[in-house]
XYZ file of C-alpha atoms in Angstrom:
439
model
C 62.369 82.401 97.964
C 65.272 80.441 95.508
C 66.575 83.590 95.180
C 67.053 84.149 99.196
C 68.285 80.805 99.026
C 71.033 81.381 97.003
C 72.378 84.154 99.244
C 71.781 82.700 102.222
C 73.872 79.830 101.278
C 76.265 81.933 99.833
C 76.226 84.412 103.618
C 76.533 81.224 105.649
C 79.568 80.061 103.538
C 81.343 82.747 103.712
C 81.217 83.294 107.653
C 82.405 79.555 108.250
C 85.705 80.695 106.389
C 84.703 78.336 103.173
C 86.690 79.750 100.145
C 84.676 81.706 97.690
C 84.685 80.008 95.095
C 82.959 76.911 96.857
C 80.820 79.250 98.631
C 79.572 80.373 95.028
C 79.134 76.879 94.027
C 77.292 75.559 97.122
C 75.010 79.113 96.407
C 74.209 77.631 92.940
C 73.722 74.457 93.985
C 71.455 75.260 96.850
C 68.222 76.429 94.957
C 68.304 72.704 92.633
C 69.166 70.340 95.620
C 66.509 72.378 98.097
C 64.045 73.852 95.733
C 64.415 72.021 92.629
C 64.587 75.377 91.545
C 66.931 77.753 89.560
C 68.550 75.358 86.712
C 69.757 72.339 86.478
C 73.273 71.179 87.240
C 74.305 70.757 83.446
C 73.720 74.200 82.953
C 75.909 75.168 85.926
C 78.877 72.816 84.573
C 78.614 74.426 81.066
C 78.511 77.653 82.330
C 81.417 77.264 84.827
C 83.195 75.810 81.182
C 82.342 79.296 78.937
C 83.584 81.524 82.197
C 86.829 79.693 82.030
C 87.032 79.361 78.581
C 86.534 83.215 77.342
C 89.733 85.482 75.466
C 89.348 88.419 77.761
C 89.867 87.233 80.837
C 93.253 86.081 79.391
C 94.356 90.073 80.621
C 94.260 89.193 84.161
C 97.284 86.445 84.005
C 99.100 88.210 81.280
C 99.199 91.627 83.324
C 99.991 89.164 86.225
C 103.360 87.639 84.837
C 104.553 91.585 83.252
C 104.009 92.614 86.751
C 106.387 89.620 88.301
C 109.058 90.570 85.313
C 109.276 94.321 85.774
C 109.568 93.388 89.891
C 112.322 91.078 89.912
C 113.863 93.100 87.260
C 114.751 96.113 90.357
C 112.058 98.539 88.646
C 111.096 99.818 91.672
C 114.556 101.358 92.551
C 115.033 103.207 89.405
C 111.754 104.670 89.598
C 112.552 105.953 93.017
C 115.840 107.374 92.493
C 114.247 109.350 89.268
C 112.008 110.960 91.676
C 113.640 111.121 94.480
C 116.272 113.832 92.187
C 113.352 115.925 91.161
C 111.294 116.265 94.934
C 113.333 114.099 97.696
C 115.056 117.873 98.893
C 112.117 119.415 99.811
C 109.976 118.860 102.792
C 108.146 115.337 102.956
C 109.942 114.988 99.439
C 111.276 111.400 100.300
C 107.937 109.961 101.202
C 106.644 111.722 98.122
C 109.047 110.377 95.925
C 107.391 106.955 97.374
C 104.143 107.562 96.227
C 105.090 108.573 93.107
C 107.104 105.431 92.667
C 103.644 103.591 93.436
C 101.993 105.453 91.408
C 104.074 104.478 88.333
C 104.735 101.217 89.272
C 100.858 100.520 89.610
C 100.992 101.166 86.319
C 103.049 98.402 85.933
C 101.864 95.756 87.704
C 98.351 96.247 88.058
C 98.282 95.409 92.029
C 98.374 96.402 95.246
C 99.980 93.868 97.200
C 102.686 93.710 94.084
C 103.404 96.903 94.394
C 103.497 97.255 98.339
C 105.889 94.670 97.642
C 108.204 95.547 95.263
C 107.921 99.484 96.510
C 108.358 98.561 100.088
C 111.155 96.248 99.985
C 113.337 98.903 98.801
C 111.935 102.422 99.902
C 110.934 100.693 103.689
C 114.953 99.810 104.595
C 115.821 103.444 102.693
C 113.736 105.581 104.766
C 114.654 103.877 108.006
C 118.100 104.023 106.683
C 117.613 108.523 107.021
C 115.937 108.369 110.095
C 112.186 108.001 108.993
C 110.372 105.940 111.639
C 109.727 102.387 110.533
C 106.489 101.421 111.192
C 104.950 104.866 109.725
C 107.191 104.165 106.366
C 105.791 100.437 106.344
C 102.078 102.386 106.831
C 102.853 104.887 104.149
C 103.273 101.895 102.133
C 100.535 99.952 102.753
C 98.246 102.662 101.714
C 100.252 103.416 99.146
C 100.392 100.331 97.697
C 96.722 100.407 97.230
C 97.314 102.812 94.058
C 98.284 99.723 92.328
C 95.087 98.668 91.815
C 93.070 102.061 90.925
C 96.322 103.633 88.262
C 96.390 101.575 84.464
C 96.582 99.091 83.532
C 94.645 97.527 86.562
C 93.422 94.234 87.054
C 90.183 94.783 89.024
C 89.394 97.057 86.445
C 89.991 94.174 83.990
C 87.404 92.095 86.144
C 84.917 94.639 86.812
C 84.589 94.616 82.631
C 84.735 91.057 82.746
C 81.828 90.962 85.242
C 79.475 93.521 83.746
C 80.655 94.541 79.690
C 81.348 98.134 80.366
C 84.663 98.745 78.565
C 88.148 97.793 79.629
C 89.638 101.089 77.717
C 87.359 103.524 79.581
C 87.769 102.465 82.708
C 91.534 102.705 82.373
C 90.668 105.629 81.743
C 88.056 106.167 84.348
C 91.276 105.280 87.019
C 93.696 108.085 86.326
C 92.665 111.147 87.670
C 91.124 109.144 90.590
C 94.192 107.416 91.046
C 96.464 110.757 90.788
C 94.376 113.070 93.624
C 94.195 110.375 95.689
C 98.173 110.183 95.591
C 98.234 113.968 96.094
C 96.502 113.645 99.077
C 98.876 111.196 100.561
C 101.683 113.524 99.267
C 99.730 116.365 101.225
C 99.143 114.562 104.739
C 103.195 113.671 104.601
C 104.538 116.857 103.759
C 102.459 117.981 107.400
C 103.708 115.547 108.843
C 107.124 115.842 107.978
C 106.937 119.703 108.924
C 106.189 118.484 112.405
C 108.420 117.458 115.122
C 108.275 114.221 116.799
C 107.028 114.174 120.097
C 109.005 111.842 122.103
C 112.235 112.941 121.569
C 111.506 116.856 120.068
C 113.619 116.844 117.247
C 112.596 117.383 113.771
C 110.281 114.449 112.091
C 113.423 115.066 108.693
C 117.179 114.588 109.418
C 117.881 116.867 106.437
C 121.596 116.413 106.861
C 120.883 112.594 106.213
C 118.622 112.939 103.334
C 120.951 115.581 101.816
C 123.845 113.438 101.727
C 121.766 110.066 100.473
C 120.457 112.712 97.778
C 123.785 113.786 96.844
C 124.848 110.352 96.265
C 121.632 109.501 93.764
C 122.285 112.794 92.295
C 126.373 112.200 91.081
C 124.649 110.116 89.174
C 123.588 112.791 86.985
C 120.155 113.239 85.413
C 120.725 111.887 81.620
C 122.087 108.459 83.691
C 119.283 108.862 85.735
C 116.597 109.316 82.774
C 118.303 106.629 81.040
C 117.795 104.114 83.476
C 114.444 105.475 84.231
C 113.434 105.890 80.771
C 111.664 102.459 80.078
C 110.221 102.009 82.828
C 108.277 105.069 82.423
C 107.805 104.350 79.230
C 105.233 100.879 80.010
C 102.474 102.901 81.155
C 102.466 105.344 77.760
C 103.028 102.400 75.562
C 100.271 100.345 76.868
C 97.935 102.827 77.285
C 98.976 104.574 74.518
C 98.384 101.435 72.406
C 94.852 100.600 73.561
C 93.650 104.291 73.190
C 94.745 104.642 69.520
C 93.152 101.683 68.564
C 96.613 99.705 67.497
C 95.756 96.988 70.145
C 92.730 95.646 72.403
C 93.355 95.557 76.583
C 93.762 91.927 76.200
C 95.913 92.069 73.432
C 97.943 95.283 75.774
C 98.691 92.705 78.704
C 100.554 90.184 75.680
C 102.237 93.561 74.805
C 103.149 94.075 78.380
C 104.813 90.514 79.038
C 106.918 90.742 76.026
C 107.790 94.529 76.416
C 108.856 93.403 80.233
C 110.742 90.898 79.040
C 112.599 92.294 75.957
C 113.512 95.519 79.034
C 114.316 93.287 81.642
C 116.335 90.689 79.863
C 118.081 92.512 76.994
C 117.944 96.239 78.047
C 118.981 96.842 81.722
C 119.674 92.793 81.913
C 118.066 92.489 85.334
C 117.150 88.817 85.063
C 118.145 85.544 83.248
C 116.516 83.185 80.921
C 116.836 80.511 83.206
C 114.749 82.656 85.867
C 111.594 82.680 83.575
C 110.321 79.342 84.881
C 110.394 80.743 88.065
C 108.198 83.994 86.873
C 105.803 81.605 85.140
C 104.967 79.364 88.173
C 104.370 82.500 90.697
C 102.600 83.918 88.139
C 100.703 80.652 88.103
C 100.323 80.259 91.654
C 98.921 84.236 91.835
C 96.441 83.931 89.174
C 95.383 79.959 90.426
C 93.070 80.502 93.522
C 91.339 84.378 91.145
C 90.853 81.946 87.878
C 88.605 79.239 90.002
C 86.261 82.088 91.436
C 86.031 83.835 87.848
C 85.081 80.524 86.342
C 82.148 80.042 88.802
C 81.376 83.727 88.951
C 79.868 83.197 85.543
C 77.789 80.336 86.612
C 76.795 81.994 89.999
C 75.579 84.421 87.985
C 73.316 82.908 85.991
C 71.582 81.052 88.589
C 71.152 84.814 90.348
C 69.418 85.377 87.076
C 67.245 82.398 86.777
C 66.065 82.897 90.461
C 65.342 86.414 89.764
C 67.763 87.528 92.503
C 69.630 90.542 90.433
C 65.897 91.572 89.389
C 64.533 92.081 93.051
C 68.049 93.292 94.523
C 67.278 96.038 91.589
C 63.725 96.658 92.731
C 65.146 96.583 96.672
C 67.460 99.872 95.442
C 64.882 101.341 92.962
C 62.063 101.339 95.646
C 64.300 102.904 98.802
C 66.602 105.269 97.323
C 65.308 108.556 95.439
C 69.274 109.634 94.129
C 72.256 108.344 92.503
C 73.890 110.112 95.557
C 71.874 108.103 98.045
C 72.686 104.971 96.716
C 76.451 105.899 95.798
C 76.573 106.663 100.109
C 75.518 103.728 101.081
C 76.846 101.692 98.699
C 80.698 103.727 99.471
C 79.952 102.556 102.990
C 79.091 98.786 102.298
C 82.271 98.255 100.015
C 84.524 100.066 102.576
C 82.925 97.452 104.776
C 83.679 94.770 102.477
C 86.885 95.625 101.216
C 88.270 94.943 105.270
C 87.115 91.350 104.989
C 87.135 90.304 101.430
C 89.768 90.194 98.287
C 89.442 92.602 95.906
C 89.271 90.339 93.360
C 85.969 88.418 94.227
C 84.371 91.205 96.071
C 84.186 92.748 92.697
C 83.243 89.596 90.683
C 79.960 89.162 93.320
C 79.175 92.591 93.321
C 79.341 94.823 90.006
C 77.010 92.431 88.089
C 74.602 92.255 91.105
C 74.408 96.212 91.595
C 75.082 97.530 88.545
C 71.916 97.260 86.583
C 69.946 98.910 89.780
C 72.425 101.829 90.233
C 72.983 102.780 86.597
C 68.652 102.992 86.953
C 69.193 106.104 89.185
C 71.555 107.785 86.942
C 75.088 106.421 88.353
C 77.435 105.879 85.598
C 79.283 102.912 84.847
C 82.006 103.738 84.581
C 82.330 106.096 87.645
C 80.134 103.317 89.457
C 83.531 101.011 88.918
C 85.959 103.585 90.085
C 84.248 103.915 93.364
C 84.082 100.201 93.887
C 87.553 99.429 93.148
C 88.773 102.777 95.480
C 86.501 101.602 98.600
C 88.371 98.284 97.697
C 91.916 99.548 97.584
C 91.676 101.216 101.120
C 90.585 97.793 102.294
C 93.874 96.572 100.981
C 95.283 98.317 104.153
C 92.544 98.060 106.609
C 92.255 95.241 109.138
C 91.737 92.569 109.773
C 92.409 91.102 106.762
C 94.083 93.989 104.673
C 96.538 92.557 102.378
C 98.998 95.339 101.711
C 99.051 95.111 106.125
C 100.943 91.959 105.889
C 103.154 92.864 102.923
C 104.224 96.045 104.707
C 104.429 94.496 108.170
C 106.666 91.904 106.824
C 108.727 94.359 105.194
C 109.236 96.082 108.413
C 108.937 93.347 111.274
C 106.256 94.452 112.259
C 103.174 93.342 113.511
C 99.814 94.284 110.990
C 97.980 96.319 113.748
C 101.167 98.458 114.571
C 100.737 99.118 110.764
C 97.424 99.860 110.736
C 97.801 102.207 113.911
C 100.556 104.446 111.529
C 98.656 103.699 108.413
C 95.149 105.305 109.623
C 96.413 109.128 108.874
C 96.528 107.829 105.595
C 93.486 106.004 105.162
C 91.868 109.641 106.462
C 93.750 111.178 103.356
C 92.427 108.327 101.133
C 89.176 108.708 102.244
C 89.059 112.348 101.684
C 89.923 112.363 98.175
C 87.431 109.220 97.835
C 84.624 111.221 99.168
C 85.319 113.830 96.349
C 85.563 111.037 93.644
C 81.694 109.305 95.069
C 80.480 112.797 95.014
C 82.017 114.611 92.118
C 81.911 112.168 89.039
C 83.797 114.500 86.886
C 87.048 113.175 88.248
C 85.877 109.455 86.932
C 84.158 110.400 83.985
C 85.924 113.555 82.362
C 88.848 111.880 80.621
C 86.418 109.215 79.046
C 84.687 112.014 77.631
C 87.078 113.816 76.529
C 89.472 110.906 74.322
C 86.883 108.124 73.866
């Protein structure tokens, strides 16, 4: 009964519009002031204090403020250019050369709203700029953009470790195969569509003698000019990963790398940004990481009362006794965070769930590690699903345009997503096979 309690609480909380973390707290609460059951409040305040106070969880604002410094130093652009040389001729190459860019830049900044950002503020006005129609760039975007999040170094990954042990390393890892064929996808579904025609005015979806003569002006350039400005940039990912996977440094100890490798590109190398601007970094870095580092202090004690009530235990029993198959379980469960990623941050979705539903699924034989992947890829897609997709009002900003005209451009997309996310529930190979293989 406590433990019903505490989700019921926790349910109601959530549907008046109550912020999570005082959702979680009134949850805790709920069992002592109604029950006398569960703990007692000391217990709650200490264990609030050790999820705050933990060396981890110092990744998550670290990878934060790298992420703001690589952005306002122009990243983005010099990413794009680089790969708009090498594909942006061919067929759907432009859009391409987008995802791409996301795909590298997640690998900067760890996020999918940061990267919808930084990515769409300068690919959105290019694309437009050759004839692309607006509101399907802003969509490509917004889907895009959820790469961020699923491509190392990633922050939900960094939570989902901090939520339930499994290691930060692997499930790096775990994200870059997943995180590559679901960009291929996307690649796939805009090549067709840039094949097409467009059907209200019959011309060709591609002004090729626009994109030709954009191309030739990135491409005077030259490539060594082009590498050269590129080269750093692509350099983050391998040197963070890189770092973590030959032992030289710990994830936590890879997002202090990233901050100071940021800075030491940004402000003495391409000399994108000034000293004086730091402050500035600092305080949005601040102001991102604020509302995430209230919920993760509370997650911990939230957690503990779920354990003291026996809620985890019978939530366990609940999955053990109804489903026969990891593949069961991972359907239903694909379904319920696709659900959940439309109406909830990634960020505490994954807090309230992993340490909730791992123990039970890992019982029928689903792997950690690919158990993580497949929460944090449901998630991403929610990133650009409405109501309440994030990555919808990035883009739709971007563009001036309204979220559900977004959404309406975005959904071809989200069918692409969801195809290579169907292969990554079902086949956990894709998660699992580079863990093996270097760890």
């Amino acid at each position: 009964m406590a433990a019903l309690l505490v989700f019921i609480v926790f349910l109601v909380a959530i549907v008046l519009s109550i912020p999570i973390g005082v959702s979680m707290i009134l949850g805790s609460v709920a069992p002592i002031l109604l029950m006398a059951r569960g703990g007692v409040i000391p217990q709650i305040i200490d264990n609030t204090l050790s999820g705050a106070n933990s060396t981890p969880i110092l990744a998550v604002p670290l990878f934060i403020l790298g992420g703001v410094i690589m952005a306002e130093g122009g990243i983005s652009k010099k990413l794009f250019n680089f790969f708009a040389y090498f594909v942006g001729r061919f067929t759907g190459g432009v859009p391409c050369a987008v995802v791409l860019t996301c795909l590298f830049y997640g690998a900067i900044s760890g996020s999918g709203p940061a990267t919808t950002a930084a990515v769409g503020a300068m690919c959105v006005p290019f694309m437009v700029s050759l004839g692309y129609n607006k509101t399907w760039a802003a969509g490509l975007i917004a889907v895009a953009g959820g790469l961020g999040v699923i491509i190392p170094p990633s922050i939900p990954f960094v939570l989902y470790s901090l939520a339930t042990g499994v290691s930060t390393g692997k499930l790096f890892l775990g994200g870059v195969i997943p995180g590559v064929l679901i960009g291929v996808f996307l690649m796939l579904y805009a090549v067709i569509y840039c094949s097409g025609t467009d059907k209200t005015t019959g011309k060709k979806i591609e002004d090729k003698e626009k994109i030709n003569a954009r191309l030739n002006e990135i491409s005077q350039e030259g490539f060594w000019r082009l590498f050269r400005e590129s080269f750093w940039s692509l350099m983050c990912p391998i040197i963070i990963l890189g770092g973590i996977y030959t032992g030289f440094f710990t994830p936590t100890e890879a997002a202090v790398v990233s901050v100071f490798y940021a800075l030491i590109v940004c402000l003495f190398i391409d000399r994108s940004i000034k000293i004086s601007e730091l402050p500035q970094f600092l305080m949005s870095s601040v102001k991102t990481y604020g509302g995430l580092a209230f919920v993760l202090a509370f997650a911990t004690a939230f957690g503990r009362v779920l354990s003291l009530t026996h809620a985890t235990a019978a939530v366990q029993d609940f999955i053990v006794g109804n489903f026969n198959s990891a593949y069961s379980v991972l359907s239903v469960c694909t379904i319920i965070f696709l659900i959940l990623g439309m109406i909830m941050d990634t960020g505490p979705a994954i807090i309230i769930l992993a340490p909730v539903l791992l123990p039970a699924v890992v019982k029928l034989g689903v792997d950690p590690i690919h158990f993580g992947v497949v929460l944090v890829c449901c998630l991403s897609i929610g990133l650009a699903t409405p109501p309440f997709g994030l990555d919808l009002f990035v883009a739709g900003n971007i563009s001036e345009d309204q979220p559900m005209a977004v959404a309406k451009k975005a959904v071809p997309f989200i069918i692409a997503f969801l195809v290579a996310l169907a292969l990554i529930v079902y086949v956990p190979a894709i998660s699992t096979w580079l863990v093996d293989l270097i760890m």
